[in-house]
PDB file of C-alpha atoms in Angstrom:
ATOM      1  CA  MET Y 546    -191.758 -70.944  10.748  1.00  0.00           C
ATOM      2  CA  THR Y 547    -193.016 -73.293   8.020  1.00  0.00           C
ATOM      3  CA  GLY Y 548    -189.476 -73.705   6.683  1.00  0.00           C
ATOM      4  CA  LYS Y 549    -188.189 -74.725  10.113  1.00  0.00           C
ATOM      5  CA  MET Y 550    -191.098 -77.162  10.449  1.00  0.00           C
ATOM      6  CA  GLU Y 551    -190.269 -78.728   7.084  1.00  0.00           C
ATOM      7  CA  ILE Y 552    -186.654 -79.303   8.151  1.00  0.00           C
ATOM      8  CA  ALA Y 553    -187.834 -81.013  11.347  1.00  0.00           C
ATOM      9  CA  LEU Y 554    -190.379 -83.156   9.489  1.00  0.00           C
ATOM     10  CA  ARG Y 555    -187.742 -84.287   6.974  1.00  0.00           C
ATOM     11  CA  LYS Y 556    -186.007 -86.108   9.857  1.00  0.00           C
ATOM     12  CA  ILE Y 557    -189.109 -88.230  10.533  1.00  0.00           C
ATOM     13  CA  PRO Y 558    -188.745 -91.503   8.538  1.00  0.00           C
ATOM     14  CA  TYR Y 559    -192.416 -91.450   7.501  1.00  0.00           C
ATOM     15  CA  PHE Y 560    -191.920 -88.210   5.597  1.00  0.00           C
ATOM     16  CA  ALA Y 561    -188.275 -88.376   4.478  1.00  0.00           C
ATOM     17  CA  ASN Y 562    -189.102 -89.002   0.800  1.00  0.00           C
ATOM     18  CA  LEU Y 563    -191.813 -86.395   0.304  1.00  0.00           C
ATOM     19  CA  THR Y 564    -191.357 -83.785  -2.404  1.00  0.00           C
ATOM     20  CA  LYS Y 565    -190.795 -80.175  -1.412  1.00  0.00           C
ATOM     21  CA  GLN Y 566    -194.390 -79.292  -2.282  1.00  0.00           C
ATOM     22  CA  GLU Y 567    -195.804 -82.266  -0.351  1.00  0.00           C
ATOM     23  CA  MET Y 568    -193.659 -81.349   2.652  1.00  0.00           C
ATOM     24  CA  HIS Y 569    -194.880 -77.763   2.508  1.00  0.00           C
ATOM     25  CA  VAL Y 570    -198.509 -78.934   2.536  1.00  0.00           C
ATOM     26  CA  LEU Y 571    -197.827 -81.262   5.466  1.00  0.00           C
ATOM     27  CA  ALA Y 572    -196.065 -78.525   7.454  1.00  0.00           C
ATOM     28  CA  THR Y 573    -199.188 -76.355   7.322  1.00  0.00           C
ATOM     29  CA  ARG Y 574    -201.071 -79.108   9.193  1.00  0.00           C
ATOM     30  CA  VAL Y 575    -198.470 -79.518  11.950  1.00  0.00           C
ATOM     31  CA  SER Y 576    -197.993 -77.600  15.199  1.00  0.00           C
ATOM     32  CA  ASN Y 577    -195.197 -77.735  17.768  1.00  0.00           C
ATOM     33  CA  LYS Y 578    -195.076 -77.861  21.554  1.00  0.00           C
ATOM     34  CA  HIS Y 579    -192.250 -77.328  24.057  1.00  0.00           C
ATOM     35  CA  LEU Y 580    -192.169 -79.479  27.193  1.00  0.00           C
ATOM     36  CA  GLN Y 581    -190.218 -79.121  30.409  1.00  0.00           C
ATOM     37  CA  ARG Y 582    -188.527 -82.092  32.074  1.00  0.00           C
ATOM     38  CA  GLY Y 583    -191.178 -84.230  33.776  1.00  0.00           C
ATOM     39  CA  GLU Y 584    -194.106 -82.527  32.025  1.00  0.00           C
ATOM     40  CA  LEU Y 585    -196.947 -84.885  31.119  1.00  0.00           C
ATOM     41  CA  LEU Y 586    -198.083 -84.778  27.505  1.00  0.00           C
ATOM     42  CA  PHE Y 587    -200.980 -87.228  27.833  1.00  0.00           C
ATOM     43  CA  SER Y 588    -202.107 -89.999  30.185  1.00  0.00           C
ATOM     44  CA  GLU Y 589    -202.924 -93.642  29.605  1.00  0.00           C
ATOM     45  CA  GLY Y 590    -206.605 -93.896  28.688  1.00  0.00           C
ATOM     46  CA  ASP Y 591    -206.863 -90.384  27.198  1.00  0.00           C
ATOM     47  CA  SER Y 592    -208.626 -90.098  23.857  1.00  0.00           C
ATOM     48  CA  CYS Y 593    -206.191 -90.097  20.949  1.00  0.00           C
ATOM     49  CA  MET Y 594    -205.551 -86.565  19.727  1.00  0.00           C
ATOM     50  CA  GLY Y 595    -203.153 -87.454  16.932  1.00  0.00           C
ATOM     51  CA  LEU Y 596    -199.564 -88.280  16.090  1.00  0.00           C
ATOM     52  CA  PHE Y 597    -196.598 -86.812  17.962  1.00  0.00           C
ATOM     53  CA  MET Y 598    -193.032 -86.559  16.650  1.00  0.00           C
ATOM     54  CA  VAL Y 599    -189.906 -85.717  18.661  1.00  0.00           C
ATOM     55  CA  VAL Y 600    -187.742 -82.846  17.461  1.00  0.00           C
ATOM     56  CA  MET Y 601    -185.564 -82.339  20.543  1.00  0.00           C
ATOM     57  CA  GLY Y 602    -185.085 -84.173  23.841  1.00  0.00           C
ATOM     58  CA  GLU Y 603    -186.600 -87.497  24.856  1.00  0.00           C
ATOM     59  CA  ILE Y 604    -190.154 -88.621  25.605  1.00  0.00           C
ATOM     60  CA  ARG Y 605    -190.818 -91.487  28.011  1.00  0.00           C
ATOM     61  CA  LEU Y 606    -193.785 -93.805  27.379  1.00  0.00           C
ATOM     62  CA  PHE Y 607    -194.918 -95.684  30.459  1.00  0.00           C
ATOM     63  CA  ASN Y 608    -197.736 -97.499  32.254  1.00  0.00           C
ATOM     64  CA  LEU Y 609    -198.661 -96.883  35.884  1.00  0.00           C
ATOM     65  CA  SER Y 610    -199.970 -99.665  38.141  1.00  0.00           C
ATOM     66  CA  PRO Y 611    -202.804 -99.049  40.643  1.00  0.00           C
ATOM     67  CA  ALA Y 612    -200.124 -99.076  43.353  1.00  0.00           C
ATOM     68  CA  GLY Y 613    -198.239 -96.296  41.578  1.00  0.00           C
ATOM     69  CA  ARG Y 614    -195.360 -98.357  40.164  1.00  0.00           C
ATOM     70  CA  GLU Y 615    -194.129 -97.369  36.718  1.00  0.00           C
ATOM     71  CA  GLN Y 616    -193.151 -99.614  33.842  1.00  0.00           C
ATOM     72  CA  VAL Y 617    -191.269 -97.809  31.087  1.00  0.00           C
ATOM     73  CA  LEU Y 618    -192.253 -99.170  27.674  1.00  0.00           C
ATOM     74  CA  ALA Y 619    -190.043 -97.029  25.463  1.00  0.00           C
ATOM     75  CA  VAL Y 620    -188.082 -93.810  25.180  1.00  0.00           C
ATOM     76  CA  ARG Y 621    -188.523 -91.828  21.978  1.00  0.00           C
ATOM     77  CA  GLY Y 622    -185.787 -89.440  20.838  1.00  0.00           C
ATOM     78  CA  PRO Y 623    -185.385 -87.006  17.920  1.00  0.00           C
ATOM     79  CA  GLY Y 624    -186.777 -88.358  14.651  1.00  0.00           C
ATOM     80  CA  CYS Y 625    -189.142 -90.774  16.418  1.00  0.00           C
ATOM     81  CA  SER Y 626    -192.925 -90.697  16.499  1.00  0.00           C
ATOM     82  CA  PHE Y 627    -195.379 -91.987  19.081  1.00  0.00           C
ATOM     83  CA  GLY Y 628    -199.112 -92.494  19.305  1.00  0.00           C
ATOM     84  CA  ASP Y 629    -199.031 -94.190  15.906  1.00  0.00           C
ATOM     85  CA  PRO Y 630    -201.273 -97.270  16.468  1.00  0.00           C
ATOM     86  CA  VAL Y 631    -204.277 -95.477  17.959  1.00  0.00           C
ATOM     87  CA  VAL Y 632    -204.254 -92.816  15.246  1.00  0.00           C
ATOM     88  CA  PHE Y 633    -206.016 -95.395  13.057  1.00  0.00           C
ATOM     89  CA  ASP Y 634    -208.092 -97.537  15.438  1.00  0.00           C
ATOM     90  CA  GLY Y 635    -209.830 -94.632  17.183  1.00  0.00           C
ATOM     91  CA  GLY Y 636    -209.018 -95.972  20.630  1.00  0.00           C
ATOM     92  CA  ASN Y 637    -207.385 -94.371  23.636  1.00  0.00           C
ATOM     93  CA  TYR Y 638    -203.677 -94.011  24.325  1.00  0.00           C
ATOM     94  CA  ALA Y 639    -202.350 -97.268  25.791  1.00  0.00           C
ATOM     95  CA  ALA Y 640    -199.589 -95.507  27.733  1.00  0.00           C
ATOM     96  CA  SER Y 641    -198.739 -92.174  29.296  1.00  0.00           C
ATOM     97  CA  ALA Y 642    -196.120 -89.861  27.792  1.00  0.00           C
ATOM     98  CA  SER Y 643    -193.898 -87.393  29.637  1.00  0.00           C
ATOM     99  CA  ALA Y 644    -190.711 -85.478  28.906  1.00  0.00           C
ATOM    100  CA  LEU Y 645    -187.599 -87.220  30.180  1.00  0.00           C
ATOM    101  CA  GLU Y 646    -185.811 -83.910  29.668  1.00  0.00           C
ATOM    102  CA  ASP Y 647    -186.678 -80.549  28.136  1.00  0.00           C
ATOM    103  CA  ALA Y 648    -188.153 -81.440  24.765  1.00  0.00           C
ATOM    104  CA  GLU Y 649    -189.917 -80.219  21.658  1.00  0.00           C
ATOM    105  CA  VAL Y 650    -192.510 -82.285  19.811  1.00  0.00           C
ATOM    106  CA  LEU Y 651    -194.482 -81.811  16.624  1.00  0.00           C
ATOM    107  CA  PHE Y 652    -198.163 -82.717  16.457  1.00  0.00           C
ATOM    108  CA  ILE Y 653    -200.574 -83.545  13.636  1.00  0.00           C
ATOM    109  CA  SER Y 654    -204.208 -84.275  14.404  1.00  0.00           C
ATOM    110  CA  ARG Y 655    -205.657 -87.712  13.872  1.00  0.00           C
ATOM    111  CA  THR Y 656    -207.921 -86.501  11.057  1.00  0.00           C
ATOM    112  CA  ASP Y 657    -205.152 -84.618   9.246  1.00  0.00           C
ATOM    113  CA  PHE Y 658    -202.752 -87.560   9.480  1.00  0.00           C
ATOM    114  CA  GLN Y 659    -205.367 -90.026   8.219  1.00  0.00           C
ATOM    115  CA  ASN Y 660    -206.183 -87.768   5.281  1.00  0.00           C
ATOM    116  CA  PHE Y 661    -202.486 -87.332   4.520  1.00  0.00           C
ATOM    117  CA  CYS Y 662    -202.010 -91.120   4.506  1.00  0.00           C
ATOM    118  CA  LEU Y 663    -204.909 -91.528   2.090  1.00  0.00           C
ATOM    119  CA  GLU Y 664    -203.148 -89.085  -0.210  1.00  0.00           C
ATOM    120  CA  HIS Y 665    -199.775 -90.857   0.271  1.00  0.00           C
ATOM    121  CA  PRO Y 666    -200.351 -94.648   0.693  1.00  0.00           C
ATOM    122  CA  GLU Y 667    -196.589 -95.270   0.942  1.00  0.00           C
ATOM    123  CA  VAL Y 668    -196.680 -93.566   4.362  1.00  0.00           C
ATOM    124  CA  ILE Y 669    -199.200 -96.160   5.586  1.00  0.00           C
ATOM    125  CA  LEU Y 670    -196.758 -98.952   4.693  1.00  0.00           C
ATOM    126  CA  LYS Y 671    -194.056 -97.238   6.755  1.00  0.00           C
ATOM    127  CA  VAL Y 672    -196.453 -96.870   9.693  1.00  0.00           C
ATOM    128  CA  ILE Y 673    -197.353-100.570   9.514  1.00  0.00           C
ATOM    129  CA  ALA Y 674    -193.657-101.534   9.512  1.00  0.00           C
ATOM    130  CA  GLU Y 675    -192.980 -99.283  12.509  1.00  0.00           C
ATOM    131  CA  VAL Y 676    -195.956-100.614  14.476  1.00  0.00           C
ATOM    132  CA  GLY Y 677    -194.802-104.182  13.782  1.00  0.00           C
ATOM    133  CA  SER Y 678    -191.344-103.361  15.120  1.00  0.00           C
ATOM    134  CA  ARG Y 679    -192.832-101.873  18.278  1.00  0.00           C
ATOM    135  CA  LEU Y 680    -195.046-104.910  18.834  1.00  0.00           C
ATOM    136  CA  ARG Y 681    -191.931-107.099  18.755  1.00  0.00           C
ATOM    137  CA  HIS Y 682    -190.290-104.757  21.262  1.00  0.00           C
ATOM    138  CA  LEU Y 683    -193.296-104.989  23.608  1.00  0.00           C
ATOM    139  CA  ALA Y 684    -193.317-108.773  23.246  1.00  0.00           C
ATOM    140  CA  GLY Y 685    -189.673-108.751  24.360  1.00  0.00           C
ATOM    141  CA  ILE Y 686    -190.561-106.664  27.432  1.00  0.00           C
ATOM    142  CA  ILE Y 687    -193.346-109.093  28.342  1.00  0.00           C
ATOM    143  CA  GLN Y 688    -190.979-112.054  27.931  1.00  0.00           C
ATOM    144  CA  ASP Y 689    -188.315-110.417  30.103  1.00  0.00           C
ATOM    145  CA  LEU Y 690    -190.776-109.542  32.871  1.00  0.00           C
ATOM    146  CA  SER Y 691    -192.272-113.033  32.772  1.00  0.00           C
ATOM    147  CA  PHE Y 692    -189.172-115.194  32.542  1.00  0.00           C
ATOM    148  CA  THR Y 693    -186.188-113.275  33.926  1.00  0.00           C
ATOM    149  CA  THR Y 694    -185.222-111.979  37.354  1.00  0.00           C
ATOM    150  CA  VAL Y 695    -184.401-108.401  38.311  1.00  0.00           C
ATOM    151  CA  ARG Y 696    -180.751-109.462  38.578  1.00  0.00           C
ATOM    152  CA  GLN Y 697    -180.748-110.814  35.016  1.00  0.00           C
ATOM    153  CA  ARG Y 698    -182.408-107.706  33.620  1.00  0.00           C
ATOM    154  CA  LEU Y 699    -179.985-105.448  35.494  1.00  0.00           C
ATOM    155  CA  ILE Y 700    -176.956-107.359  34.220  1.00  0.00           C
ATOM    156  CA  ALA Y 701    -178.309-107.171  30.662  1.00  0.00           C
ATOM    157  CA  LEU Y 702    -178.745-103.404  31.032  1.00  0.00           C
ATOM    158  CA  VAL Y 703    -175.214-102.881  32.368  1.00  0.00           C
ATOM    159  CA  LEU Y 704    -173.729-105.008  29.577  1.00  0.00           C
ATOM    160  CA  ARG Y 705    -175.696-103.059  26.994  1.00  0.00           C
ATOM    161  CA  LEU Y 706    -174.389 -99.779  28.414  1.00  0.00           C
ATOM    162  CA  THR Y 707    -170.782-101.018  28.253  1.00  0.00           C
ATOM    163  CA  GLN Y 708    -171.265-101.537  24.521  1.00  0.00           C
ATOM    164  CA  THR Y 709    -173.082 -98.296  23.749  1.00  0.00           C
ATOM    165  CA  SER Y 710    -171.371 -95.787  26.037  1.00  0.00           C
ATOM    166  CA  GLY Y 711    -168.696 -97.583  28.062  1.00  0.00           C
ATOM    167  CA  THR Y 712    -165.189 -96.145  28.449  1.00  0.00           C
ATOM    168  CA  PRO Y 713    -162.368 -98.708  29.006  1.00  0.00           C
ATOM    169  CA  SER Y 714    -159.696 -97.983  31.621  1.00  0.00           C
ATOM    170  CA  ARG Y 715    -157.237 -99.854  33.821  1.00  0.00           C
ATOM    171  CA  GLU Y 716    -159.942-100.327  36.433  1.00  0.00           C
ATOM    172  CA  GLY Y 717    -162.483-101.684  33.998  1.00  0.00           C
ATOM    173  CA  VAL Y 718    -165.223-100.282  31.797  1.00  0.00           C
ATOM    174  CA  HIS Y 719    -166.712 -97.023  33.087  1.00  0.00           C
ATOM    175  CA  VAL Y 720    -170.422 -96.482  32.534  1.00  0.00           C
ATOM    176  CA  GLU Y 721    -172.252 -93.283  33.466  1.00  0.00           C
ATOM    177  CA  LEU Y 722    -175.905 -93.796  34.373  1.00  0.00           C
ATOM    178  CA  THR Y 723    -178.198 -91.031  33.174  1.00  0.00           C
ATOM    179  CA  GLN Y 724    -181.054 -92.344  35.309  1.00  0.00           C
ATOM    180  CA  THR Y 725    -181.722 -92.501  39.031  1.00  0.00           C
ATOM    181  CA  HIS Y 726    -182.268 -95.897  40.662  1.00  0.00           C
ATOM    182  CA  GLU Y 727    -185.977 -95.124  40.666  1.00  0.00           C
ATOM    183  CA  GLU Y 728    -185.950 -94.462  36.917  1.00  0.00           C
ATOM    184  CA  LEU Y 729    -183.918 -97.642  36.344  1.00  0.00           C
ATOM    185  CA  ALA Y 730    -186.469 -99.562  38.366  1.00  0.00           C
ATOM    186  CA  ALA Y 731    -189.260 -98.254  36.124  1.00  0.00           C
ATOM    187  CA  GLU Y 732    -187.349 -99.443  33.048  1.00  0.00           C
ATOM    188  CA  LEU Y 733    -186.601-102.858  34.572  1.00  0.00           C
ATOM    189  CA  GLY Y 734    -190.110-103.434  35.901  1.00  0.00           C
ATOM    190  CA  THR Y 735    -189.242-103.441  39.593  1.00  0.00           C
ATOM    191  CA  VAL Y 736    -188.768-101.095  42.558  1.00  0.00           C
ATOM    192  CA  ARG Y 737    -185.826 -98.863  43.511  1.00  0.00           C
ATOM    193  CA  GLU Y 738    -184.888-100.964  46.534  1.00  0.00           C
ATOM    194  CA  LEU Y 739    -184.322-104.061  44.406  1.00  0.00           C
ATOM    195  CA  VAL Y 740    -182.168-102.145  41.919  1.00  0.00           C
ATOM    196  CA  SER Y 741    -179.966-100.846  44.755  1.00  0.00           C
ATOM    197  CA  ARG Y 742    -179.825-104.259  46.415  1.00  0.00           C
ATOM    198  CA  ASN Y 743    -178.797-106.056  43.221  1.00  0.00           C
ATOM    199  CA  LEU Y 744    -176.156-103.451  42.385  1.00  0.00           C
ATOM    200  CA  SER Y 745    -174.711-103.858  45.886  1.00  0.00           C
ATOM    201  CA  GLN Y 746    -174.711-107.647  45.493  1.00  0.00           C
ATOM    202  CA  LEU Y 747    -172.929-107.506  42.139  1.00  0.00           C
ATOM    203  CA  GLN Y 748    -170.376-105.186  43.726  1.00  0.00           C
ATOM    204  CA  ALA Y 749    -169.881-107.546  46.677  1.00  0.00           C
ATOM    205  CA  GLU Y 750    -169.319-110.405  44.221  1.00  0.00           C
ATOM    206  CA  GLY Y 751    -166.542-108.426  42.524  1.00  0.00           C
ATOM    207  CA  PHE Y 752    -168.209-107.854  39.152  1.00  0.00           C
ATOM    208  CA  LEU Y 753    -168.398-104.075  39.423  1.00  0.00           C
ATOM    209  CA  ASP Y 754    -167.944-100.994  41.592  1.00  0.00           C
ATOM    210  CA  VAL Y 755    -170.655 -98.400  42.075  1.00  0.00           C
ATOM    211  CA  HIS Y 756    -169.830 -94.753  42.775  1.00  0.00           C
ATOM    212  CA  GLY Y 757    -173.030 -92.722  42.608  1.00  0.00           C
ATOM    213  CA  ARG Y 758    -174.143 -92.863  38.990  1.00  0.00           C
ATOM    214  CA  THR Y 759    -170.782 -94.216  37.828  1.00  0.00           C
ATOM    215  CA  ILE Y 760    -170.462 -97.975  37.413  1.00  0.00           C
ATOM    216  CA  ILE Y 761    -167.061 -99.550  36.825  1.00  0.00           C
ATOM    217  CA  VAL Y 762    -167.401-103.032  35.375  1.00  0.00           C
ATOM    218  CA  LYS Y 763    -164.304-104.753  36.768  1.00  0.00           C
ATOM    219  CA  ASP Y 764    -164.980-108.237  35.414  1.00  0.00           C
ATOM    220  CA  LEU Y 765    -166.723-107.879  32.053  1.00  0.00           C
ATOM    221  CA  ALA Y 766    -166.128-111.495  31.005  1.00  0.00           C
ATOM    222  CA  GLY Y 767    -167.388-112.719  34.355  1.00  0.00           C
ATOM    223  CA  LEU Y 768    -170.503-110.584  34.118  1.00  0.00           C
ATOM    224  CA  ARG Y 769    -171.207-112.002  30.656  1.00  0.00           C
ATOM    225  CA  ARG Y 770    -170.800-115.534  32.020  1.00  0.00           C
ATOM    226  CA  GLU Y 771    -173.082-114.639  34.916  1.00  0.00           C
ATOM    227  CA  GLN Y 772    -175.755-113.472  32.486  1.00  0.00           C
ATOM    228  CA  THR Y 773    -175.464-116.690  30.480  1.00  0.00           C
ATOM    229  CA  SER Y 774    -175.457-118.976  33.505  1.00  0.00           C
ATOM    230  CA  SER Y 775    -178.461-117.198  34.982  1.00  0.00           C
ATOM    231  CA  LYS Y 776    -180.672-117.927  31.970  1.00  0.00           C
TER     232      LYS Y 776
END
């Protein structure tokens, strides 16, 4: 079991350069947990237990408004960690975490991780760099929610998907959504009805066709111009 744990830990950037002996010591301090799709790992405001690392699947980090509306802050996949900032400040988790799909995570307690960092100061530098990157990401979310419309954010998402997973064809660029409209709404900081309404409007304007979770971008250049002109 320890050998399997060491292989999984080697894929976490914080620990990639540890020696075999150091990795073995670390593995003895780590446990693993399997989650089913939708299972909650911890809630916003819970006391920090420690650092989590994704081995398999995806973990969704989100905030929930008093009215029950979700805002997705990030999705962590294999090789990613979460819970990093509060491991050091002793505060509570600033977001909730749940499994976006069946997943496996590794866990190291707050005390064990702090002690390990004291023994390996280079890990602290990596944590600081990662936290800085995430702060920039959160600043971008705040800027988008403050200064852009749902339409603009939806167009930006569709354009991003055409680049990362789009398939060109005679009809246009095919994009397969892995999320429901409700899940998209949580990512875009809005409600499902507005996602559906804006998709229908973009279809009526001839930019794309929507068939269930398949989007065909018929006018990619036009959609890019629309994004630019809307800013």
